[in-house]
Short mmCIF file of C-alpha atoms in Angstrom, two decimals:
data_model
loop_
_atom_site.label_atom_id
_atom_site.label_comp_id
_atom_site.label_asym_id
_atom_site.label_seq_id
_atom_site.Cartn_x
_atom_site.Cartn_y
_atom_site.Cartn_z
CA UNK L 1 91.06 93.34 86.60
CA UNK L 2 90.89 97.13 87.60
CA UNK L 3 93.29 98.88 89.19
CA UNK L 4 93.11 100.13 92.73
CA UNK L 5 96.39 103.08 93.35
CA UNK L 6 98.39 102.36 96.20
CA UNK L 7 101.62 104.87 97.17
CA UNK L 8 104.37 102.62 98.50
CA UNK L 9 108.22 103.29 98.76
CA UNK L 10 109.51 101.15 96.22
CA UNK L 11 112.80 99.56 95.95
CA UNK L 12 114.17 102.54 93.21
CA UNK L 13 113.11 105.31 95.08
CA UNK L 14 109.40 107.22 96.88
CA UNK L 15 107.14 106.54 94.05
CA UNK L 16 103.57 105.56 93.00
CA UNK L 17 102.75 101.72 91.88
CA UNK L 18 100.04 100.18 91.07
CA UNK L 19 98.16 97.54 92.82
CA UNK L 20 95.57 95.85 91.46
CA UNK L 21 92.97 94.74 93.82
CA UNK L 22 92.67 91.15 93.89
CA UNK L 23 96.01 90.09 93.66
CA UNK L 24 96.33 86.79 91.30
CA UNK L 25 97.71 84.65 94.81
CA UNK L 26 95.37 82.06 95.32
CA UNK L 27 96.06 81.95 99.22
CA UNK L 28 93.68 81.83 102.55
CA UNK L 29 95.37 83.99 105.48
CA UNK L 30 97.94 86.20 103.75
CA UNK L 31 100.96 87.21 105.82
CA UNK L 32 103.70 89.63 104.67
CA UNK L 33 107.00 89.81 105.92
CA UNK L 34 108.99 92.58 105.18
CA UNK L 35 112.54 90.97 105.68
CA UNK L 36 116.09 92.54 106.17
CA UNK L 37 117.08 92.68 102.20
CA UNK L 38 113.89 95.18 102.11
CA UNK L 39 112.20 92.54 99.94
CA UNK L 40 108.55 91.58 100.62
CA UNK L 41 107.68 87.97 101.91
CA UNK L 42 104.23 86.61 101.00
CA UNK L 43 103.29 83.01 102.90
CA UNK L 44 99.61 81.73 103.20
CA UNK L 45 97.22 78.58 103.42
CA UNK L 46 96.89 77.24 100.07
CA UNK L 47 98.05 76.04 96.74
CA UNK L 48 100.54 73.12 98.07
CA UNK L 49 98.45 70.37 100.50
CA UNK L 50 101.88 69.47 102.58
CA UNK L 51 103.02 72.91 103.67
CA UNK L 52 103.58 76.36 102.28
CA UNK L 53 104.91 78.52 99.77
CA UNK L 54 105.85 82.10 98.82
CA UNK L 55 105.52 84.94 96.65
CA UNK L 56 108.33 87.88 96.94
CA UNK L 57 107.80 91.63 95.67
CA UNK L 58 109.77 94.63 95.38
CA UNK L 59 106.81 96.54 96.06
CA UNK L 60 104.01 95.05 96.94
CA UNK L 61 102.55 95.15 93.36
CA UNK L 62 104.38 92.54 91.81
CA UNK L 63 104.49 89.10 93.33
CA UNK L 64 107.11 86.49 91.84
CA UNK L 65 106.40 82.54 92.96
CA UNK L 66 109.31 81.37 95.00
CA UNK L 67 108.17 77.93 95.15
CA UNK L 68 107.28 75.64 98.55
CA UNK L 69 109.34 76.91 101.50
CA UNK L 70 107.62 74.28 103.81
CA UNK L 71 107.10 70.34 103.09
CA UNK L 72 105.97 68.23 105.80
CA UNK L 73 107.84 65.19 105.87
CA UNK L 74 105.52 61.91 106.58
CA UNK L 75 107.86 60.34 108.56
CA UNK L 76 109.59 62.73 111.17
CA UNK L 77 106.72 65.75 110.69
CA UNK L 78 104.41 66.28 113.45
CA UNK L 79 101.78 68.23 111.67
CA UNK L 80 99.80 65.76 108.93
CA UNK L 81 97.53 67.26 107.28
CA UNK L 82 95.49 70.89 107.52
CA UNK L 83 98.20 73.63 106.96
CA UNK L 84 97.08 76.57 107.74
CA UNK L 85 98.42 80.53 108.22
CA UNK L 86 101.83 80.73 108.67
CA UNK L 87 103.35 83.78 109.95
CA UNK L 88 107.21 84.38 109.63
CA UNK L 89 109.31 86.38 111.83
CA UNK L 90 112.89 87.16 111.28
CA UNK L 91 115.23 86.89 114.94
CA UNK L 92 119.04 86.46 115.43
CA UNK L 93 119.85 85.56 111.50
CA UNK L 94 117.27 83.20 111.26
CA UNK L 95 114.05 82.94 110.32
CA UNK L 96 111.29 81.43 112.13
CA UNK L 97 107.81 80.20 110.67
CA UNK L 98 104.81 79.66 113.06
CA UNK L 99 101.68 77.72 111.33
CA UNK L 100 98.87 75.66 112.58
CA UNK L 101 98.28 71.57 111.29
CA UNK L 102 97.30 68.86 113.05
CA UNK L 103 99.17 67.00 115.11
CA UNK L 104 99.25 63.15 114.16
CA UNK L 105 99.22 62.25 117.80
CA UNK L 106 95.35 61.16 118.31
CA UNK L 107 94.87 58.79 120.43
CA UNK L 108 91.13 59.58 120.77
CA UNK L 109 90.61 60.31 117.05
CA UNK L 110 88.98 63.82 117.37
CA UNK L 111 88.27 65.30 114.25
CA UNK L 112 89.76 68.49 114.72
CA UNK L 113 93.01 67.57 116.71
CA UNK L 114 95.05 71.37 115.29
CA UNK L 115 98.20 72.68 117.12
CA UNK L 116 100.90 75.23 115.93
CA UNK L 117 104.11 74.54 115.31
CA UNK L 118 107.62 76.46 114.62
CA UNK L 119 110.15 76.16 111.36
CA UNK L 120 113.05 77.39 111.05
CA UNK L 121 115.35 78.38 107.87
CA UNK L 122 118.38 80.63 107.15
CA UNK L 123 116.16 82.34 104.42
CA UNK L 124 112.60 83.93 104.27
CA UNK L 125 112.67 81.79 100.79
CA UNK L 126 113.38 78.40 103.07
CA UNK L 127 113.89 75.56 103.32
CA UNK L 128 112.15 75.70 106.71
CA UNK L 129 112.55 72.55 108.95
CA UNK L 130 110.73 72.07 111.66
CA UNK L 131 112.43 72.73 115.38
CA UNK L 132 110.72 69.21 117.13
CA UNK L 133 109.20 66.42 116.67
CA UNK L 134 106.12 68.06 118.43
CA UNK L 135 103.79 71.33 118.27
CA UNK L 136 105.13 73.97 120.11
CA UNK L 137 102.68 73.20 123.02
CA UNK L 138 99.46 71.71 124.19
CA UNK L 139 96.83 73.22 125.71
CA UNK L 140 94.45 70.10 125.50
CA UNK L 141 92.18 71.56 123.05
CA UNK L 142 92.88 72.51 119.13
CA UNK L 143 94.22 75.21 118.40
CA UNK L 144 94.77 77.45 115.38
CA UNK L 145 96.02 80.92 113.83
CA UNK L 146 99.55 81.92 115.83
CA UNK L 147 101.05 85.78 115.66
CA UNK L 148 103.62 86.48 117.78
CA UNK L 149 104.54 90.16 119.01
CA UNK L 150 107.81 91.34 120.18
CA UNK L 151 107.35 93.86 122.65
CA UNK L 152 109.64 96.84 123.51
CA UNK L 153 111.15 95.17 126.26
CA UNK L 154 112.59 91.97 125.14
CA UNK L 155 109.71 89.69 125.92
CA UNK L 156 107.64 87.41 122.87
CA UNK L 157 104.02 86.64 123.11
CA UNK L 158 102.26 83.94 121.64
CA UNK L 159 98.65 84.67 120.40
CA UNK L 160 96.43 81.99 119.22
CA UNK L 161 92.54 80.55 119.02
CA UNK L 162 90.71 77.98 120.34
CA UNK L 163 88.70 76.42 117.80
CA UNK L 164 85.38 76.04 118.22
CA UNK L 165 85.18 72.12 118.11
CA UNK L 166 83.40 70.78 121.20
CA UNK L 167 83.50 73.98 122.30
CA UNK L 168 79.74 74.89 122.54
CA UNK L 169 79.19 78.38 124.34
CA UNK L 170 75.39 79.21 126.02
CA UNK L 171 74.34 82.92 124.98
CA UNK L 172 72.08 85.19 124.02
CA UNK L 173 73.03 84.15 120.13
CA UNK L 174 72.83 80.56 121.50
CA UNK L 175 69.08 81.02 122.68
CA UNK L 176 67.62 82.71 119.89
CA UNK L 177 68.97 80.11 117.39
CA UNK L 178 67.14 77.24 119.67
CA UNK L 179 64.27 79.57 119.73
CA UNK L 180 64.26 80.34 115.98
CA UNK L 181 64.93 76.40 115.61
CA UNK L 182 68.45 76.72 113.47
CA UNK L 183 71.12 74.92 115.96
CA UNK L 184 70.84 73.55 119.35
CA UNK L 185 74.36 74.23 120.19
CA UNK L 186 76.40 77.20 119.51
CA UNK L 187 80.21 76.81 119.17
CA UNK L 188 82.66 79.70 119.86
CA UNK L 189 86.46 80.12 118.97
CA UNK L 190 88.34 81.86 121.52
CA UNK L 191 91.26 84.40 121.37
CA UNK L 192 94.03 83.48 123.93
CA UNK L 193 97.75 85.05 124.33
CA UNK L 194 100.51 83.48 126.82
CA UNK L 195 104.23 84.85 126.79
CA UNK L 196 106.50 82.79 124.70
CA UNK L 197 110.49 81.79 125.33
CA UNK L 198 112.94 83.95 123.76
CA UNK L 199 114.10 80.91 121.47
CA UNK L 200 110.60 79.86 120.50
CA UNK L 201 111.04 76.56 121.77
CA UNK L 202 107.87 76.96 124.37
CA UNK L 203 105.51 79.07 126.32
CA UNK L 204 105.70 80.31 129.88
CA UNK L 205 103.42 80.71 132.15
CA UNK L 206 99.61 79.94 131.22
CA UNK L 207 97.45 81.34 128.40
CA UNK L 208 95.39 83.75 129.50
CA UNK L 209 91.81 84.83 127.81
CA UNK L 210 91.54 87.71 125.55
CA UNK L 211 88.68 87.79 123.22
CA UNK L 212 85.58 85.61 122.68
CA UNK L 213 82.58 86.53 121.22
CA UNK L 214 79.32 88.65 122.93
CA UNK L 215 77.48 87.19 125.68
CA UNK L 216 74.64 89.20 125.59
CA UNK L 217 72.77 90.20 122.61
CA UNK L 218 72.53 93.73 124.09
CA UNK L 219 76.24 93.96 123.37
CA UNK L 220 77.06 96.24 120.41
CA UNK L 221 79.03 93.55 119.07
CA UNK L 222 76.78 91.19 119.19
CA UNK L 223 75.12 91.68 115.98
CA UNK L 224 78.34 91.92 113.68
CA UNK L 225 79.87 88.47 115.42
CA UNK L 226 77.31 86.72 114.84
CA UNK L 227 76.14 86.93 110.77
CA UNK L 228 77.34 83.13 110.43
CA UNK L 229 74.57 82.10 112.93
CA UNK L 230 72.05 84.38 112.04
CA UNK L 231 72.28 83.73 108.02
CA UNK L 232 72.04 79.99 109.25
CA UNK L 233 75.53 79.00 107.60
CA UNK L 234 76.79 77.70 110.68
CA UNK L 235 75.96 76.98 114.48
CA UNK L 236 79.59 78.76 115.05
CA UNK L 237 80.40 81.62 116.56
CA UNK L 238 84.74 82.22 115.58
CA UNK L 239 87.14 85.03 117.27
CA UNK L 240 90.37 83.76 114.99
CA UNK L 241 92.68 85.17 113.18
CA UNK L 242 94.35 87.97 115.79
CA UNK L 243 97.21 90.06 114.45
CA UNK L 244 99.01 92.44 117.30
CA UNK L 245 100.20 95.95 116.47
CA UNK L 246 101.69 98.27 118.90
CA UNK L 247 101.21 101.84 118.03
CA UNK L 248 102.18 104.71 120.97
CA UNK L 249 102.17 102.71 124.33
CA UNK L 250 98.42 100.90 123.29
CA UNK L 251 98.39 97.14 122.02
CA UNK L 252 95.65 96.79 118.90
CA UNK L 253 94.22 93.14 118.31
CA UNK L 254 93.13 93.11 114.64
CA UNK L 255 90.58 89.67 114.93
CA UNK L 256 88.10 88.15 112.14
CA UNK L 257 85.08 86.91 112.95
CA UNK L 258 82.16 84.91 111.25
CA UNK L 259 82.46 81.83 109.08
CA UNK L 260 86.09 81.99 106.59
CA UNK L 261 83.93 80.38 103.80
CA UNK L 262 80.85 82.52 103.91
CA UNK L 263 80.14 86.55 102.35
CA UNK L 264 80.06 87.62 106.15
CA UNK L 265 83.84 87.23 107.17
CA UNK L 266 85.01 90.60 108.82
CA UNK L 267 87.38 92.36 110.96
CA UNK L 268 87.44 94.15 114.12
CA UNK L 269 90.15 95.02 116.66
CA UNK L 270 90.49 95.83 120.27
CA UNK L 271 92.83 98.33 122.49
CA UNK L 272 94.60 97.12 125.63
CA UNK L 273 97.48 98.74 127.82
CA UNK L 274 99.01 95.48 128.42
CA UNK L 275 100.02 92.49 125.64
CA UNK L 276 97.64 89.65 127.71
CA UNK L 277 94.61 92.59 128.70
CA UNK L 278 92.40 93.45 129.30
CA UNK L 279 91.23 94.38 124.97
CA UNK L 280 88.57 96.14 124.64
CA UNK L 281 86.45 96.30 121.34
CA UNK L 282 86.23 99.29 119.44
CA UNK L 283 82.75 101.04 118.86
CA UNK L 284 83.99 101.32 115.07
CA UNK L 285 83.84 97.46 114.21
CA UNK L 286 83.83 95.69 111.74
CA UNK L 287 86.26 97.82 110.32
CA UNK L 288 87.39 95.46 107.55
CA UNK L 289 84.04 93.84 105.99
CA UNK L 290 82.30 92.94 102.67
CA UNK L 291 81.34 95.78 100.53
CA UNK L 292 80.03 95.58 96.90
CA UNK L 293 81.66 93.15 94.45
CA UNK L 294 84.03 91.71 97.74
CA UNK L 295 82.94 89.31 100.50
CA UNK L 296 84.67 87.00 102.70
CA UNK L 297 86.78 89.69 103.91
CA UNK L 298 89.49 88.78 106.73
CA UNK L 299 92.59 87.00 108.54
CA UNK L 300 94.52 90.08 107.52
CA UNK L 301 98.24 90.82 108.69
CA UNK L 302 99.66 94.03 108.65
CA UNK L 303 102.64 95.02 106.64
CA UNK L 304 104.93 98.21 105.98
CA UNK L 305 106.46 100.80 103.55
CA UNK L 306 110.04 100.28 104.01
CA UNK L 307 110.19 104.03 105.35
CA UNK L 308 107.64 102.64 108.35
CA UNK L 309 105.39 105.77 107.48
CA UNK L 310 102.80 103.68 105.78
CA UNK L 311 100.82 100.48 107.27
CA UNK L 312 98.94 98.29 104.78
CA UNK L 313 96.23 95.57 105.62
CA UNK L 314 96.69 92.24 104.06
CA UNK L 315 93.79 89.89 103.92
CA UNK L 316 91.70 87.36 102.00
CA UNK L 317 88.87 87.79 100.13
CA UNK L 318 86.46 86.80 97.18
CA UNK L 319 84.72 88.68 94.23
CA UNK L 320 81.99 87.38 91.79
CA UNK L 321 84.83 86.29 89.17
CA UNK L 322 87.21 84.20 91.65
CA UNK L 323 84.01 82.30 93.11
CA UNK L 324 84.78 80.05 96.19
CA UNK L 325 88.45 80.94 96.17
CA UNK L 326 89.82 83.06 98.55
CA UNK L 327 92.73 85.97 96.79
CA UNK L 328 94.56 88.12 98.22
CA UNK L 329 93.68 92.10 98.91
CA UNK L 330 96.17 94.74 100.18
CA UNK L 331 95.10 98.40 101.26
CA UNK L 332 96.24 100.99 103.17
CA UNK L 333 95.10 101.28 107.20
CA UNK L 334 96.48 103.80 109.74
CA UNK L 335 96.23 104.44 113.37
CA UNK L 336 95.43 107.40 114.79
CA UNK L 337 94.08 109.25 117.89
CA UNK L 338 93.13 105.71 119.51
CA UNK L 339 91.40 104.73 116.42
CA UNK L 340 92.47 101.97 113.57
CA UNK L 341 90.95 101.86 110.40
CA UNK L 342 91.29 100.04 107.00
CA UNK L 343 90.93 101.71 103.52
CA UNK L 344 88.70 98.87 101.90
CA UNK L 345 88.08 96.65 100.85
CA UNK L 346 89.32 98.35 97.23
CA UNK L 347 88.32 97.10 93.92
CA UNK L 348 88.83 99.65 91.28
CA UNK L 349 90.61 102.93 90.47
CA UNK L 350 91.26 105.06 92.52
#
């Protein structure tokens, strides 16, 4: 595998390692926590059925397997099958693990019956145990892909998607694919963000719309949002995978779009002045998308140098050697004058 050069502050000292683009983590939705021992936390959906696991670093380079830090138990466990991107956030000592599965209570049998959840462990490394017997809440639809953000003033907020099962959307994407004679429905994920309790035990208040895909096919997103539907790989239209950043009084929504399992998987963001909106899109998406050798790019989280001067993008991807499987990519992004953008995707020396 080539190498891809990557300055990070490393645990001996300011220095230059060496990362090399993919990673060898076989994981879907890669989030990094950078925890109080200034280690590196890496959780994600894949390689145990019944939960999660982790990888820990020094410096972002090199990734040792910690083993599962989450196992569902059949009996008491709410979630039963479909674990999915788990984010952990460190609060009060403890350590706090948000992750979509779904819920075994399914009284109508519906296929996609996802919810999110909340762990809990003395240690990034686990054992995480989960707080109920129950998701965290229910919104009467499934729902997938938490990040929480902890604003300047004390308050938590929850963001999430809607999944796009029996969810279909009518648009200007929606008529062409009738027209053309590839679906007859068009499904959309939504983006949604309510505020969440202080203990993470439930949400106040009620979620509030942030992000869905185009209307119109006038839109300047349009085109971008809706590769999965025009390549004919699916009669779904997704807005998933939202990661919050708060950079000089402006809150940026980092979202993937497109199908997870198909070369068009990409990122954009939006820019609000408030944590629930209104986001607007940025003229620069997709700012994250497939280029040369890598496809399948997205459901990034963001990480940092331990000096807080550098911001790195952590995401999923493929290349012609790994195939199907997703691996893990990390490269450098930055804000600046309004604008976010992601070095990559990376895949060789530079």
């Amino acid at each position: 595998m080539s190498m891809c050069m990557l300055p990070i502050l490393s645990s001996c000292g300011d220095r230059t390692v060496s990362i090399s683009n993919p990673l060898d983590i076989d994981f879907g939705d890669p989030y990094v926590l950078l925890a109080d021992d200034g280690k590196y936390y890496m959780y994600g959906t894949g390689i145990v059925d019944d939960g999660f696991c982790c990888y820990v670093s020094e410096n972002l380079a090199d990734w040792d397997y910690a083993g599962q830090v989450y196992k569902a138990d059949k009996e008491t466990s709410w979630g039963t099958d479909c674990f999915w991107a788990p984010e952990v956030y460190g609060k009060d000592g403890k350590y706090y693990m948000f992750f979509s599965a779904d819920w075994k209570v399914n009284p109508t049998n519906e296929l996609e019956n996802f919810r999110i959840g909340v762990a809990v462990s003395d240690s990034p490394e686990g054992p995480f145990r989960d707080v109920s017997d129950g998701p965290l809440f229910d919104p009467g639809y499934p729902i997938i892909d938490a990040n929480v953000l902890a604003d300047d003033d004390g308050r938590y907020y929850l963001y999430y998607s809607r999944c796009c099962y029996k969810h279909p959307v009518e648009s200007g994407i929606a008529d062409w694919a009738r027209e053309k004679g590839l679906f007859d429905t068009i499904e959309e994920s939504w983006i949604y963000g309510v505020e969440l309790s202080p203990d993470f035990s439930s949400v106040i208040g009620e979620p509030v719309l942030l992000l869905r895909p185009p209307v119109s096919l006038d839109d300047t997103q349009a085109e971008w949002e809706s590769r999965s539907v025009t390549h004919g790989e699916a009669n779904r239209r997704w807005t998933e995978g939202s990661f919050l950043i708060k950079d000089d009084g402006k809150y940026y929504m980092m979202y993937s779009a497109n199908f997870f399992g198909g070369a068009n998987y990409a990122v954009g963001y939006a820019v609000s002045d408030s944590p629930l909106g209104p986001y607007v899109k940025s003229d620069s998406n997709p700012v994250l998308s497939k280029n040369g050798d890598v496809t399948g790019t997205g459901h990034n989280s963001v990480t940092w140098s331990r000096d807080g001067k550098t911001m790195y993008c952590v995401y999923h991807g493929r290349t012609e050697a790994t195939g199907d499987q997703r691996v893990v990519f990390i490269d450098r992004m930055k804000i600046g004058d309004g604008k976010l953008s992601v070095d990559g995707p990376t895949l060789g020396n530079r």
